[in-house]
Tab-separated table of C-alpha atoms in Angstrom:
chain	number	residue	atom	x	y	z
A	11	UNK	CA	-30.372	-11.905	11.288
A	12	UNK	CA	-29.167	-8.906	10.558
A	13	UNK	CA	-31.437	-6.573	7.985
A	14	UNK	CA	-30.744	-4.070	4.631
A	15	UNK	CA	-32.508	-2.045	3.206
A	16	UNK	CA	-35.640	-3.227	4.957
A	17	UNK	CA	-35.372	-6.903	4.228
A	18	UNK	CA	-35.026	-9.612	6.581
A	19	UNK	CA	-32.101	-11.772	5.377
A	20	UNK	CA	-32.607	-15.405	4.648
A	21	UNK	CA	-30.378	-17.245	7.351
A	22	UNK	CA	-29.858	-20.504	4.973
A	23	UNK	CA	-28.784	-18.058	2.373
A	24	UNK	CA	-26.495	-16.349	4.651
A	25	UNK	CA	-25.100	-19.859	5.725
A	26	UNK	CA	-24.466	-20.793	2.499
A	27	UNK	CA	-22.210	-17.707	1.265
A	28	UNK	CA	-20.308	-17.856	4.844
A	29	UNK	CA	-19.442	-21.578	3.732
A	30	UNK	CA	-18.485	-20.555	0.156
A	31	UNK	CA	-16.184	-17.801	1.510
A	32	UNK	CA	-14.920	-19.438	4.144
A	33	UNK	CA	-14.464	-22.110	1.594
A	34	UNK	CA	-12.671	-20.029	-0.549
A	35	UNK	CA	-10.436	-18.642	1.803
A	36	UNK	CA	-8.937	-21.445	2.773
A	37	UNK	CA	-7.841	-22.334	-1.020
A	38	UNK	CA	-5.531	-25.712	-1.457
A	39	UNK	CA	-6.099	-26.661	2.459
A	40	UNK	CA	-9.076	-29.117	2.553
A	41	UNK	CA	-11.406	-28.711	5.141
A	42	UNK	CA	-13.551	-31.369	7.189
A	43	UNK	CA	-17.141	-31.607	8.270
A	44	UNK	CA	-16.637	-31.037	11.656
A	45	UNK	CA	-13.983	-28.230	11.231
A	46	UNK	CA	-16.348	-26.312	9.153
A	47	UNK	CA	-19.411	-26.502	11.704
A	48	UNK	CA	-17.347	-25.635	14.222
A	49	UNK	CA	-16.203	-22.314	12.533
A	50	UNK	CA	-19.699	-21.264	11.198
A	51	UNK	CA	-21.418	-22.322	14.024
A	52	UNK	CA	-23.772	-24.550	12.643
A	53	UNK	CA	-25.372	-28.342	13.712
A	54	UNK	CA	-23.470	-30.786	12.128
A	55	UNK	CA	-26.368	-32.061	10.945
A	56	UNK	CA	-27.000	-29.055	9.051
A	57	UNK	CA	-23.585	-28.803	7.487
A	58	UNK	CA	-23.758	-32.043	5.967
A	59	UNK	CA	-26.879	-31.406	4.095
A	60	UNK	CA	-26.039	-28.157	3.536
A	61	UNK	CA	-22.239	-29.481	1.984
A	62	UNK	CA	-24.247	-32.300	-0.017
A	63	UNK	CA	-26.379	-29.773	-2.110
A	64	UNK	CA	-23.696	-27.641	-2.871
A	65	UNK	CA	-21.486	-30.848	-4.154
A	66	UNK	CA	-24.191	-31.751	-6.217
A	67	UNK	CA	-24.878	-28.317	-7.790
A	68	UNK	CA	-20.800	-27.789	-8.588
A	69	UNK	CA	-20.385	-25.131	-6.048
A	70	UNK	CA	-18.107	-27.614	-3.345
A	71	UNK	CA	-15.824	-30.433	-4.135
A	72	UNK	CA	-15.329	-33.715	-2.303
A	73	UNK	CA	-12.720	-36.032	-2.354
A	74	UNK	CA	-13.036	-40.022	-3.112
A	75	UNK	CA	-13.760	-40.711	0.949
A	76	UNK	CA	-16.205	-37.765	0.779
A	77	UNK	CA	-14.804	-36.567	4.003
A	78	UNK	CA	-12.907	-33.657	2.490
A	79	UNK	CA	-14.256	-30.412	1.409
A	80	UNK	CA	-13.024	-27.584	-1.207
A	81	UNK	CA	-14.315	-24.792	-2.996
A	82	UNK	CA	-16.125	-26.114	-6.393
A	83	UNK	CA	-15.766	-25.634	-10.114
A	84	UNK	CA	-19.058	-23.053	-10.549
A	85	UNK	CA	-17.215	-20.526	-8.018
A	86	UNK	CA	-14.569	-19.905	-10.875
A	87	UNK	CA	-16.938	-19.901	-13.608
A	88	UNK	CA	-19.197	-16.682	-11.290
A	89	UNK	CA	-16.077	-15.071	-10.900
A	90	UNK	CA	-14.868	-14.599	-14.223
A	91	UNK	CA	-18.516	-13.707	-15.178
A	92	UNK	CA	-17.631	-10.997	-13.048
A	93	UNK	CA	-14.273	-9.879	-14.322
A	94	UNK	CA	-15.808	-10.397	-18.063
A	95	UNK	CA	-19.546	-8.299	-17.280
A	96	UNK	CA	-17.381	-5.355	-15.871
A	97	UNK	CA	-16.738	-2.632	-18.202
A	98	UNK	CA	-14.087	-0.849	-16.376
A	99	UNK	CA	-11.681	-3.867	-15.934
A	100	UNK	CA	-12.396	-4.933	-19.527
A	101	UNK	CA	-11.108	-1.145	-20.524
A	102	UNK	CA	-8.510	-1.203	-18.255
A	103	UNK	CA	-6.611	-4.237	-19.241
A	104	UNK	CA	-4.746	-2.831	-22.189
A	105	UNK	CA	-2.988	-0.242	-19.802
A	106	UNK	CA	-1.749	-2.997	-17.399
A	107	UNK	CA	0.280	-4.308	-20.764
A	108	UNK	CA	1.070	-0.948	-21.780
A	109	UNK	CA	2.751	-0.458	-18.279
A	110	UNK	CA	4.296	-3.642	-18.250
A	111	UNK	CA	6.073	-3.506	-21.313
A	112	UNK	CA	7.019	-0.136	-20.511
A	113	UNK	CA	8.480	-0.905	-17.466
A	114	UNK	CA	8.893	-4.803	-17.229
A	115	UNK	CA	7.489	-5.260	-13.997
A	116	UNK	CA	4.434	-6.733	-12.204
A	117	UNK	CA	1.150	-4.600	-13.008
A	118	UNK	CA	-1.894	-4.953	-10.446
A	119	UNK	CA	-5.073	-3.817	-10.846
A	120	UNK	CA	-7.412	-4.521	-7.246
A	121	UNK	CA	-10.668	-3.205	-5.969
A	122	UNK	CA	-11.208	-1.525	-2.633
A	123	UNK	CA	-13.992	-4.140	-0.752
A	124	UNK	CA	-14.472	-3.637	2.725
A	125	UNK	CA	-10.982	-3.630	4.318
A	126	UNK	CA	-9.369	-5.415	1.882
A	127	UNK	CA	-8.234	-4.959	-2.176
A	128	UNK	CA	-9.341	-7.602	-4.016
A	129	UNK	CA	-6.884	-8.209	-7.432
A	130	UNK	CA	-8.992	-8.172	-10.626
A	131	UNK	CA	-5.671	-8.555	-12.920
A	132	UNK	CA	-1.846	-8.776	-13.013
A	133	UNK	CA	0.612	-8.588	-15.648
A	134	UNK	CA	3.360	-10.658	-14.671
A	135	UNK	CA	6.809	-9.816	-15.058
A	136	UNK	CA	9.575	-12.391	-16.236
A	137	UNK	CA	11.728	-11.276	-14.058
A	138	UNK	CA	10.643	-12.883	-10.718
A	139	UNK	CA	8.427	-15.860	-9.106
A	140	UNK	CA	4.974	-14.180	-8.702
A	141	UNK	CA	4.301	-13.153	-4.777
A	142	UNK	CA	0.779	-12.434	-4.052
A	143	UNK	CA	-0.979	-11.079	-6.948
A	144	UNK	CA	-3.023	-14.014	-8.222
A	145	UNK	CA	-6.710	-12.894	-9.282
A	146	UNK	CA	-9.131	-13.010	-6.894
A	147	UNK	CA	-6.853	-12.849	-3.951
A	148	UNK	CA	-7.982	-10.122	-1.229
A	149	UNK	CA	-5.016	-8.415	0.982
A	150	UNK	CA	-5.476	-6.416	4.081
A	151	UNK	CA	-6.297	-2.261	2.345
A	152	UNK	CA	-3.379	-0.895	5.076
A	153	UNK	CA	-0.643	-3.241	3.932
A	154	UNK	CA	0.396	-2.049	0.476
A	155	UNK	CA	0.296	-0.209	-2.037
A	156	UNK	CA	-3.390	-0.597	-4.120
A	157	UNK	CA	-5.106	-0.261	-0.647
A	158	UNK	CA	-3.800	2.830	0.865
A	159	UNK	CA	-3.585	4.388	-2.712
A	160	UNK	CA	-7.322	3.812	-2.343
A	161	UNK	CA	-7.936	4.440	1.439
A	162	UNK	CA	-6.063	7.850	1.448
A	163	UNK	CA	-8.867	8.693	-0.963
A	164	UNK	CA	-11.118	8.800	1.951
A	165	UNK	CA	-11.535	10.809	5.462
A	166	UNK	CA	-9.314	9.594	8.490
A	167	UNK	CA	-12.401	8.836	10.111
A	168	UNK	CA	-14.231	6.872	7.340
A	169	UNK	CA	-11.434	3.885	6.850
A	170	UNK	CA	-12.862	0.879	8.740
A	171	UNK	CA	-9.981	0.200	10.947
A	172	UNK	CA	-8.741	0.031	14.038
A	173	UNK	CA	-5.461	-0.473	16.048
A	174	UNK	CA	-6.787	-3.858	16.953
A	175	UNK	CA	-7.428	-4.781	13.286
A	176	UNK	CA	-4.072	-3.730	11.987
A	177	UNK	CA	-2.578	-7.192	11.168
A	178	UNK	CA	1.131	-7.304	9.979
A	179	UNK	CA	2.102	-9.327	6.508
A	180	UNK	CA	5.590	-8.443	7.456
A	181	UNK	CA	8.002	-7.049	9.550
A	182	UNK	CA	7.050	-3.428	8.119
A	183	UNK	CA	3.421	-3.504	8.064
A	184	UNK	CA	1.636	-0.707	9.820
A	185	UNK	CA	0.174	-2.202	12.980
A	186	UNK	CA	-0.815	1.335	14.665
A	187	UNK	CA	-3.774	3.725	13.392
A	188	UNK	CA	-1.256	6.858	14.073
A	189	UNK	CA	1.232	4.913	11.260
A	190	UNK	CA	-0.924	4.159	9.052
A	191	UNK	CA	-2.702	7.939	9.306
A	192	UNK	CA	0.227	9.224	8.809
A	193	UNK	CA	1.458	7.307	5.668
A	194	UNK	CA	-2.017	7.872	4.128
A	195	UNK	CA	-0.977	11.811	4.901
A	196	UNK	CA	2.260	11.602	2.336
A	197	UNK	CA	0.124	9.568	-0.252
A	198	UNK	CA	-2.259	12.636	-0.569
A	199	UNK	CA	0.597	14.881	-0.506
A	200	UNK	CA	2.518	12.934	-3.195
A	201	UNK	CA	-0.514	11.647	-5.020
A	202	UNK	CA	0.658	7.848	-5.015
A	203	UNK	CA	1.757	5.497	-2.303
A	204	UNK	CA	4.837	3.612	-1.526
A	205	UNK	CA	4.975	-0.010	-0.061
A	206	UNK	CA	8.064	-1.076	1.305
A	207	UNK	CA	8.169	-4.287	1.812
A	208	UNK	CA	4.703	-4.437	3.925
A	209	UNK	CA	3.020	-7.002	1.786
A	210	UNK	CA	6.011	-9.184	1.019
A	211	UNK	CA	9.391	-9.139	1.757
A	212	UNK	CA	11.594	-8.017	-0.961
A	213	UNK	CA	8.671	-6.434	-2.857
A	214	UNK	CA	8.180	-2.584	-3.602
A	215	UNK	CA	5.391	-1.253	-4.855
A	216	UNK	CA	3.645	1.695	-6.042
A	217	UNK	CA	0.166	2.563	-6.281
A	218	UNK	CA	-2.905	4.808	-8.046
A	219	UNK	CA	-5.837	5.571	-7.296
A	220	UNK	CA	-8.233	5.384	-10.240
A	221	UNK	CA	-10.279	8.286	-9.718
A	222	UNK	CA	-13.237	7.661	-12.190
A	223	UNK	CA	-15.189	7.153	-8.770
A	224	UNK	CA	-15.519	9.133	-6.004
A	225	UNK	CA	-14.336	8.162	-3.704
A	226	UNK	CA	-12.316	5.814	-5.845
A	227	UNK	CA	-12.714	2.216	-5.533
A	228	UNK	CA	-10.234	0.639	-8.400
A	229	UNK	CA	-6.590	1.406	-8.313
A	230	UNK	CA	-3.023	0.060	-10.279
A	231	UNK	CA	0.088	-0.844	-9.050
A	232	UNK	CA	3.614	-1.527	-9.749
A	233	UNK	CA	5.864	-3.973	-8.319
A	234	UNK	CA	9.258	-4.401	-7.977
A	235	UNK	CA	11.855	-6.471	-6.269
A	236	UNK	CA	13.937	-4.000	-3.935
A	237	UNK	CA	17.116	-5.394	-4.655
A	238	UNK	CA	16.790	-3.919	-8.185
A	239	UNK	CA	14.956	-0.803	-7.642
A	240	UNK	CA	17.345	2.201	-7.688
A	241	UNK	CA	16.360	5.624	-7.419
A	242	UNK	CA	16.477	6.166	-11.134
A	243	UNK	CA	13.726	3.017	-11.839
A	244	UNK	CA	12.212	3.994	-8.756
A	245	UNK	CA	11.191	7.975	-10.498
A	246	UNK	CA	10.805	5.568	-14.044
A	247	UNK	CA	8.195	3.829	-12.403
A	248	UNK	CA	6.338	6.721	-10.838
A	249	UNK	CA	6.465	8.774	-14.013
A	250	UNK	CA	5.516	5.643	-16.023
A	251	UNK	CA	2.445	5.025	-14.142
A	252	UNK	CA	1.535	8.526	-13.520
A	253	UNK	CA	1.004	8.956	-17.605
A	254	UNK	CA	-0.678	5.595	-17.429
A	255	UNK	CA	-3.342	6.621	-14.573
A	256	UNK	CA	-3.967	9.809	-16.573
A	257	UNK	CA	-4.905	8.217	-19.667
A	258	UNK	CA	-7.413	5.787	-18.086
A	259	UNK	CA	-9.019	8.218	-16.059
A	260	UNK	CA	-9.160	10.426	-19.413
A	261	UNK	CA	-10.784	7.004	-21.613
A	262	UNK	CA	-13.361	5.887	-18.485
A	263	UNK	CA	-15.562	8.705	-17.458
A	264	UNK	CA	-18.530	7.958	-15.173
A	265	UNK	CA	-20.691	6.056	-17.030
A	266	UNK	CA	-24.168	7.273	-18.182
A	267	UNK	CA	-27.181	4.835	-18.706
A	268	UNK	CA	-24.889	1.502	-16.757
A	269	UNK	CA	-25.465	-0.153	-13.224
A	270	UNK	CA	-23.982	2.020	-10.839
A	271	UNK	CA	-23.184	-1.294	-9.096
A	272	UNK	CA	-23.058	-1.044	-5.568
């Protein structure tokens, strides 16, 4: 077991939040006993009991046969203790509506975590089938917009990546360190960065780092369909957002007598 801070980790606690996540990840698809010792490595044995206990405390659902396995009820109810107990995405909110009904498209706001932005809130727009922006859904940092807004915030040789872990979402993902370097180059220059299509096809975005943190950890985002964004919404967007990142950063200071949650 690996240690922090000076403190052995507990291995059946470890086990347990591997299953949840792993859990979790794996969303509508069921998953089966075996399958999920076999990933985590554990005794079958082990699993079971370890699958029981959490189906009796809320935290893993089982179907009628008892042979299929899901993510439980008490996972949603910690997360959105989560989005509700944080101050910043509670003052944030009213700007994702402000920026939607400015510009009638998609608002994100994510969180940097690792290698990945996780999506703390969305403002639909009416205007198209929503993509990838559900709450709670974590996307590789190097593959749009919120994440290398938020990675070019940091030294080249701090992001956590490799050529190797460059996965592409689509055709125009960055799967090359130099690429993805480089892009992060123009966001500093520009302030903001562009996805073209390298989260989902047919979706442009445009993201912000929030910079109340340093280095900043929360950013916002626009999305657009690319068969409607001309070079006119395009600077719209970009000007829109630019105002919008201002006036957050202006209401949300660092915080003085709060967690400084790590």
């Amino acid at each position: 077991m690996s240690e922090g801070r000076g403190v052995r980790g507990v291995k059946s606690a470890a086990r347990t939040v591997a299953l949840l996540e792993l859990l979790a990840a794996r969303g509508e698809r069921p998953s089966r006993l075996d399958e999920l010792a076999e990933d985590l490595d554990v005794p079958r044995s082990s699993m079971y009991q370890l699958l029981q206990t959490l189906v009796d405390c809320g935290w893993v659902r089982t179907d009628a046969t008892g042979s299929l396995y899901g993510i439980g009820i008490r996972a949603l109810l910690t997360g959105t203790s989560y989005l509700d107990g944080d101050r910043r995405i509670r003052a944030v909110r009213p700007y994702l509506d402000e920026a939607s009904d400015a510009l009638g498209e998609t608002i994100h706001l994510a969180r940097l975590d690792g290698p990945d932005v996780v999506y703390l809130a969305t403002r639909e727009s009416h205007e198209y089938l929503r993509t990838i922006s559900r709450v709670g859904r974590r996307v590789p940092a190097h593959a749009g917009a919120l994440g290398k807004a938020l990675l070019a915030e940091r030294p080249d040789d701090e992001l956590p990546f490799t050529d190797e872990s460059l996965t592409a979402l689509t055709e125009n993902t960055h799967t090359s360190r130099t690429a993805l370097l480089a892009d992060l180059a123009r966001v500093r220059e520009r302030g903001y960065s562009i996805d073209r299509e390298e989260t989902v096809t047919g979706i442009a975005g445009f993201g912000f780092a929030l910079r109340y943190d340093t280095p900043a950890t929360d950013a916002i985002s626009c999305s657009v369909p690319v068969a409607r964004l001309t070079g006119e919404h395009e600077a719209h967007i970009i000007s829109v957002m630019r105002e919008v990142r201002a006036t957050i950063e202006s209401r949300l200071p660092p915080a003085s007598g709060t967690p400084d949650w790590r």
